[in-house]
Short mmCIF file of C-alpha atoms in Angstrom, two decimals:
data_model
loop_
_atom_site.label_atom_id
_atom_site.label_comp_id
_atom_site.label_asym_id
_atom_site.label_seq_id
_atom_site.Cartn_x
_atom_site.Cartn_y
_atom_site.Cartn_z
CA MET T 402 83.81 87.78 101.04
CA ALA T 403 86.68 90.05 99.64
CA TYR T 404 88.46 87.68 98.07
CA ASN T 405 85.25 85.99 96.50
CA GLN T 406 84.87 89.27 95.07
CA ALA T 407 88.39 90.34 93.87
CA HIS T 408 87.26 90.52 90.31
CA GLU T 409 84.91 93.02 90.98
CA LEU T 410 86.88 95.12 93.25
CA ALA T 411 89.76 95.01 90.55
CA TYR T 412 87.06 96.28 88.26
CA TRP T 413 85.86 99.17 90.24
CA GLN T 414 89.35 100.23 91.00
CA LEU T 415 90.48 99.43 86.58
CA ASP T 416 87.46 101.85 86.06
CA GLY T 417 88.22 104.10 88.09
CA TYR T 418 91.16 105.18 85.72
CA PHE T 419 89.62 104.03 82.37
CA ASP T 420 86.23 105.06 82.74
CA PHE T 421 85.06 101.80 80.96
CA SER T 422 82.35 102.05 78.10
CA ASP T 423 79.29 99.39 78.33
CA ALA T 424 81.22 96.87 75.95
CA GLN T 425 84.41 97.32 77.33
CA THR T 426 82.55 96.66 80.77
CA THR T 427 81.23 93.21 79.39
CA LYS T 428 85.83 92.25 78.37
CA VAL T 429 86.92 93.28 80.97
CA ARG T 430 84.71 91.67 84.03
CA GLU T 431 84.93 88.50 81.63
CA GLU T 432 88.53 88.73 81.76
CA LEU T 433 89.21 89.89 85.88
CA VAL T 434 86.70 86.89 86.51
CA GLN T 435 89.55 84.29 84.38
CA VAL T 436 92.54 86.22 85.60
CA HIS T 437 90.56 85.30 89.44
CA GLN T 438 90.66 81.69 88.66
CA TRP T 439 93.71 80.93 87.87
CA HIS T 440 94.52 82.77 90.90
CA ARG T 441 92.44 80.89 93.33
CA ASN T 442 94.14 77.26 91.67
CA THR T 443 97.20 78.57 90.57
CA GLN T 444 98.70 81.06 93.19
CA LEU T 445 96.55 80.33 96.76
CA PRO T 446 98.80 77.28 96.84
CA THR T 447 101.75 79.00 97.04
CA TYR T 448 100.69 81.45 99.53
CA ILE T 449 99.97 78.57 101.38
CA GLU T 450 103.08 77.05 101.58
CA ALA T 451 104.50 80.16 102.35
CA LEU T 452 102.99 80.70 104.93
CA LYS T 453 104.30 77.63 106.75
CA LYS T 454 108.07 77.99 105.76
CA TRP T 455 107.35 81.22 107.94
CA GLN T 456 105.36 80.51 110.15
CA SER T 457 108.54 78.35 111.28
CA LEU T 458 111.15 81.32 111.67
CA LEU T 459 109.18 83.48 113.91
CA PRO T 460 109.21 81.80 116.31
CA GLY T 461 113.24 82.49 116.34
CA GLU T 462 115.14 86.09 116.29
CA LEU T 463 115.41 86.71 112.59
CA ASP T 464 118.34 89.29 110.60
CA GLU T 465 118.02 91.44 107.64
CA ALA T 466 119.14 88.85 104.82
CA GLN T 467 115.95 86.06 106.23
CA VAL T 468 113.66 88.97 105.87
CA CYS T 469 114.78 90.44 102.37
CA ALA T 470 114.21 86.26 101.35
CA LEU T 471 111.06 86.63 102.42
CA VAL T 472 110.56 90.02 100.56
CA GLU T 473 111.64 88.74 97.20
CA ASP T 474 109.90 85.49 97.70
CA VAL T 475 107.01 87.77 98.09
CA ARG T 476 108.10 89.88 95.00
CA GLY T 477 108.34 86.56 93.48
CA LYS T 478 104.59 85.61 93.88
CA LEU T 479 103.45 89.83 92.98
CA LEU T 480 105.50 88.76 89.74
CA ALA T 481 103.62 86.04 88.44
CA ILE T 482 100.06 87.99 89.15
CA SER T 483 101.86 90.94 86.66
CA ASP T 484 102.75 89.00 84.38
CA ARG T 485 99.09 87.63 84.19
CA SER T 486 97.10 90.63 84.27
CA GLU T 487 99.18 91.73 81.00
CA ILE T 488 96.76 89.43 78.93
CA VAL T 489 94.44 92.36 80.33
CA LEU T 490 95.79 95.44 79.68
CA THR T 491 96.75 94.69 75.86
CA GLU T 492 93.47 93.58 75.04
CA LEU T 493 91.96 96.88 76.79
CA ALA T 494 94.12 98.58 75.41
CA THR T 495 93.27 97.64 71.46
CA THR T 496 89.70 99.76 72.66
CA LEU T 497 90.31 102.88 74.10
CA ALA T 498 89.29 106.01 73.53
CA PRO T 499 91.29 109.22 72.84
CA GLU T 500 89.20 110.82 76.15
CA GLN T 501 89.81 107.57 78.31
CA LEU T 502 93.25 108.48 77.40
CA ASP T 503 92.74 112.02 79.27
CA HIS T 504 90.61 110.52 81.94
CA LEU T 505 93.32 108.41 82.89
CA LYS T 506 95.72 111.92 83.23
CA ARG T 507 93.38 113.01 85.53
CA LYS T 508 93.88 110.05 87.52
CA PHE T 509 97.20 110.14 87.96
CA SER T 510 97.05 113.79 88.88
CA LYS T 511 95.32 113.02 91.68
CA LEU T 512 96.95 110.06 92.56
CA ASN T 513 99.68 112.34 92.66
CA THR T 514 98.41 114.78 94.71
CA ALA T 515 97.27 112.09 97.34
CA TYR T 516 101.42 110.90 97.75
CA ARG T 517 102.17 114.77 97.94
CA ARG T 518 99.42 115.62 100.91
CA ASP T 519 100.39 111.84 102.70
CA PHE T 520 104.54 112.11 101.56
CA LEU T 521 105.09 116.02 101.03
CA GLU T 522 103.01 118.10 102.80
CA GLY T 523 104.15 119.19 106.32
CA SER T 524 106.71 119.31 108.34
CA PRO T 525 109.07 116.64 109.17
CA GLN T 526 107.47 115.27 112.35
CA SER T 527 104.16 115.18 111.59
CA LEU T 528 105.58 113.27 108.00
CA LEU T 529 106.93 110.90 110.40
CA ASP T 530 104.39 109.94 112.64
CA LYS T 531 102.13 109.30 109.44
CA ARG T 532 104.45 106.94 108.47
CA VAL T 533 104.66 105.99 111.73
CA LYS T 534 101.49 105.90 112.84
CA LYS T 535 101.09 103.03 109.01
CA ALA T 536 103.87 101.22 109.96
CA VAL T 537 102.37 100.18 113.88
CA SER T 538 98.90 99.73 112.09
CA ARG T 539 100.83 97.50 110.11
CA ALA T 540 102.79 95.54 113.16
CA GLU T 541 100.20 95.18 115.47
CA THR T 542 98.10 93.16 112.44
CA LEU T 543 100.96 90.17 112.74
CA TYR T 544 102.04 90.83 116.74
CA GLY T 545 98.58 92.32 118.71
CA PRO T 546 99.87 95.60 120.88
CA LEU T 547 102.73 96.76 120.66
CA GLU T 548 104.87 97.93 123.82
CA ASP T 549 106.38 101.42 124.15
CA LYS T 550 110.27 100.32 123.17
CA GLN T 551 108.86 98.30 119.78
CA LEU T 552 107.34 101.36 119.22
CA ALA T 553 109.96 103.07 119.55
CA VAL T 554 112.30 100.63 117.46
CA ILE T 555 109.75 101.85 114.70
CA ARG T 556 110.20 105.14 115.28
CA HIS T 557 114.18 104.86 115.15
CA HIS T 558 114.63 103.09 111.87
CA LEU T 559 111.90 105.21 110.38
CA ALA T 560 113.52 108.74 111.18
CA GLN T 561 116.75 107.18 109.97
CA SER T 562 115.33 105.91 106.65
CA VAL T 563 116.96 106.10 103.57
CA PHE T 564 113.21 106.66 102.30
CA ASP T 565 112.72 109.62 100.14
CA ALA T 566 109.25 110.84 99.02
CA LYS T 567 110.63 112.89 96.18
CA LEU T 568 112.69 110.29 94.89
CA SER T 569 109.86 107.51 95.10
CA LEU T 570 106.86 110.85 92.99
CA ALA T 571 109.22 111.76 90.37
CA GLU T 572 109.79 107.69 89.96
CA HIS T 573 105.69 107.33 89.78
CA GLN T 574 105.59 109.99 87.49
CA ARG T 575 107.87 108.27 85.57
CA ARG T 576 105.94 105.60 85.21
CA GLN T 577 102.53 107.56 84.88
CA GLN T 578 104.31 108.93 81.49
CA ASP T 579 105.35 106.01 80.20
CA ALA T 580 101.69 104.39 79.63
CA LEU T 581 100.67 107.54 79.12
CA GLN T 582 103.78 107.57 75.83
CA THR T 583 103.27 103.53 75.70
CA LEU T 584 99.16 103.71 75.48
CA ALA T 585 99.20 106.96 72.78
CA PRO T 586 100.19 105.75 70.14
CA LEU T 587 98.26 102.04 70.09
CA ILE T 588 95.06 104.28 70.85
CA ALA T 589 96.27 106.64 67.54
CA SER T 590 96.49 103.31 65.20
CA SER T 591 93.85 100.96 66.29
CA ALA T 592 96.60 98.48 67.34
CA THR T 593 95.29 95.18 67.25
CA ALA T 594 95.88 93.02 70.80
CA LYS T 595 98.99 90.92 68.49
CA GLN T 596 100.97 94.72 67.44
CA ALA T 597 100.08 96.17 70.98
CA GLN T 598 101.81 92.69 72.34
CA PRO T 599 105.24 93.63 72.68
CA ALA T 600 104.78 97.63 73.85
CA ILE T 601 102.71 96.36 76.94
CA ARG T 602 104.86 93.92 77.49
CA ALA T 603 107.92 96.54 77.57
CA TYR T 604 105.92 99.03 79.34
CA PHE T 605 105.71 95.95 82.46
CA GLU T 606 108.97 95.25 82.39
CA ARG T 607 110.04 99.16 82.50
CA SER T 608 107.59 99.58 85.85
CA LEU T 609 109.72 96.62 87.55
CA ASN T 610 112.81 97.26 86.85
CA SER T 611 112.89 101.11 86.42
CA PRO T 612 115.17 102.30 83.68
CA ASP T 613 116.78 104.71 85.69
CA PRO T 614 120.32 103.67 87.72
CA ALA T 615 119.38 106.08 90.38
CA PHE T 616 116.28 105.29 91.05
CA ARG T 617 117.44 101.05 91.08
CA SER T 618 119.78 101.78 93.36
CA TYR T 619 117.39 103.50 95.70
CA GLN T 620 114.99 101.12 95.91
CA ASP T 621 117.72 98.37 96.56
CA ARG T 622 118.78 100.00 99.94
CA LEU T 623 115.30 100.78 100.75
CA THR T 624 114.35 97.24 100.47
CA ARG T 625 117.62 96.43 102.81
CA ASP T 626 116.55 98.91 105.13
CA SER T 627 112.76 98.04 104.79
CA CYS T 628 114.32 94.45 106.07
CA LYS T 629 116.28 95.62 108.69
CA THR T 630 113.86 97.19 110.52
CA PHE T 631 111.32 94.56 109.94
CA ALA T 632 114.24 92.50 111.76
CA ALA T 633 114.92 94.84 114.92
CA LEU T 634 111.57 94.86 115.60
CA HIS T 635 110.58 91.20 115.42
CA ASN T 636 113.67 90.94 117.93
CA SER T 637 112.18 93.73 120.07
CA THR T 638 109.85 91.07 120.37
CA SER T 639 108.12 89.08 123.01
CA ALA T 640 107.53 85.32 123.19
CA ALA T 641 104.05 85.91 123.27
CA GLN T 642 103.72 88.02 120.70
CA ARG T 643 105.81 85.86 118.75
CA ALA T 644 103.16 82.70 119.10
CA GLN T 645 100.90 85.68 118.53
CA ALA T 646 102.38 86.42 114.86
CA VAL T 647 102.56 82.88 113.92
CA GLN T 648 98.61 82.44 114.97
CA THR T 649 97.74 85.13 112.63
CA LEU T 650 99.81 83.42 109.68
CA LYS T 651 98.22 80.15 110.48
CA GLY T 652 95.08 82.03 110.12
CA TYR T 653 95.92 83.20 107.32
CA ALA T 654 96.82 79.97 105.56
CA GLN T 655 93.95 78.25 106.76
CA ASP T 656 91.95 80.87 104.87
CA PHE T 657 93.12 80.57 102.23
CA LYS T 658 92.90 76.80 101.97
CA THR T 659 89.23 77.09 102.51
CA LEU T 660 89.64 79.80 99.13
CA ALA T 661 90.96 77.32 96.96
CA GLY T 662 88.91 74.51 97.53
CA PRO T 663 88.49 70.89 98.88
CA ARG T 664 91.61 69.58 96.75
CA LEU T 665 93.58 71.46 99.18
#
């Protein structure tokens, strides 16, 4: 049900950032319907194939390299969505008004406040507890209820993680400023879609590949760290938990097959 309404959910998410006018609402909704149909036709089949591959790996042991290969596969699929979404933002940028840029600034400020609350405010122990709770919830979605030894694996690896909330927040804020600085001159000059496209494309590239070498290095280390954590957790699971994980992925694959339509 959620997937079939994804274009509406995406619209409300975007509206929270820009506070669309009536004319923009109509155009954005039309564009998102097209993106949604593209995703259904071209991306869901690739998800099904990926899930089949992952199912074949889960019964055995995993190492960091295998997990990182899966992560890279997911990244590639997200990049495909990003590339397609570039068209929507390019069209939108040509219709924005200055007050909508102010709305975007306020939205970014709220997001930063929420990030600080979740990852920076509180004792080190309480912050770790929050991260452990989220990690356990995600893991149990795949494997079912975790045992004490698996909870210990998660806590140990997260306690040793290279995750740096301040560095991550700094990159979030860099991207936010980049967005504002990219959109401001396009709004001021009433740029056409053709004029806006290079700037929007460059913004997407900087968002996906930070111009800050220190952050890129950190991101690489964090990815490897996360791969190691997942491999350690998986290797601590029982045969029954791995079987549950396989069934979970089979369920997702069947859902995607149903959503993609009868041709699959």
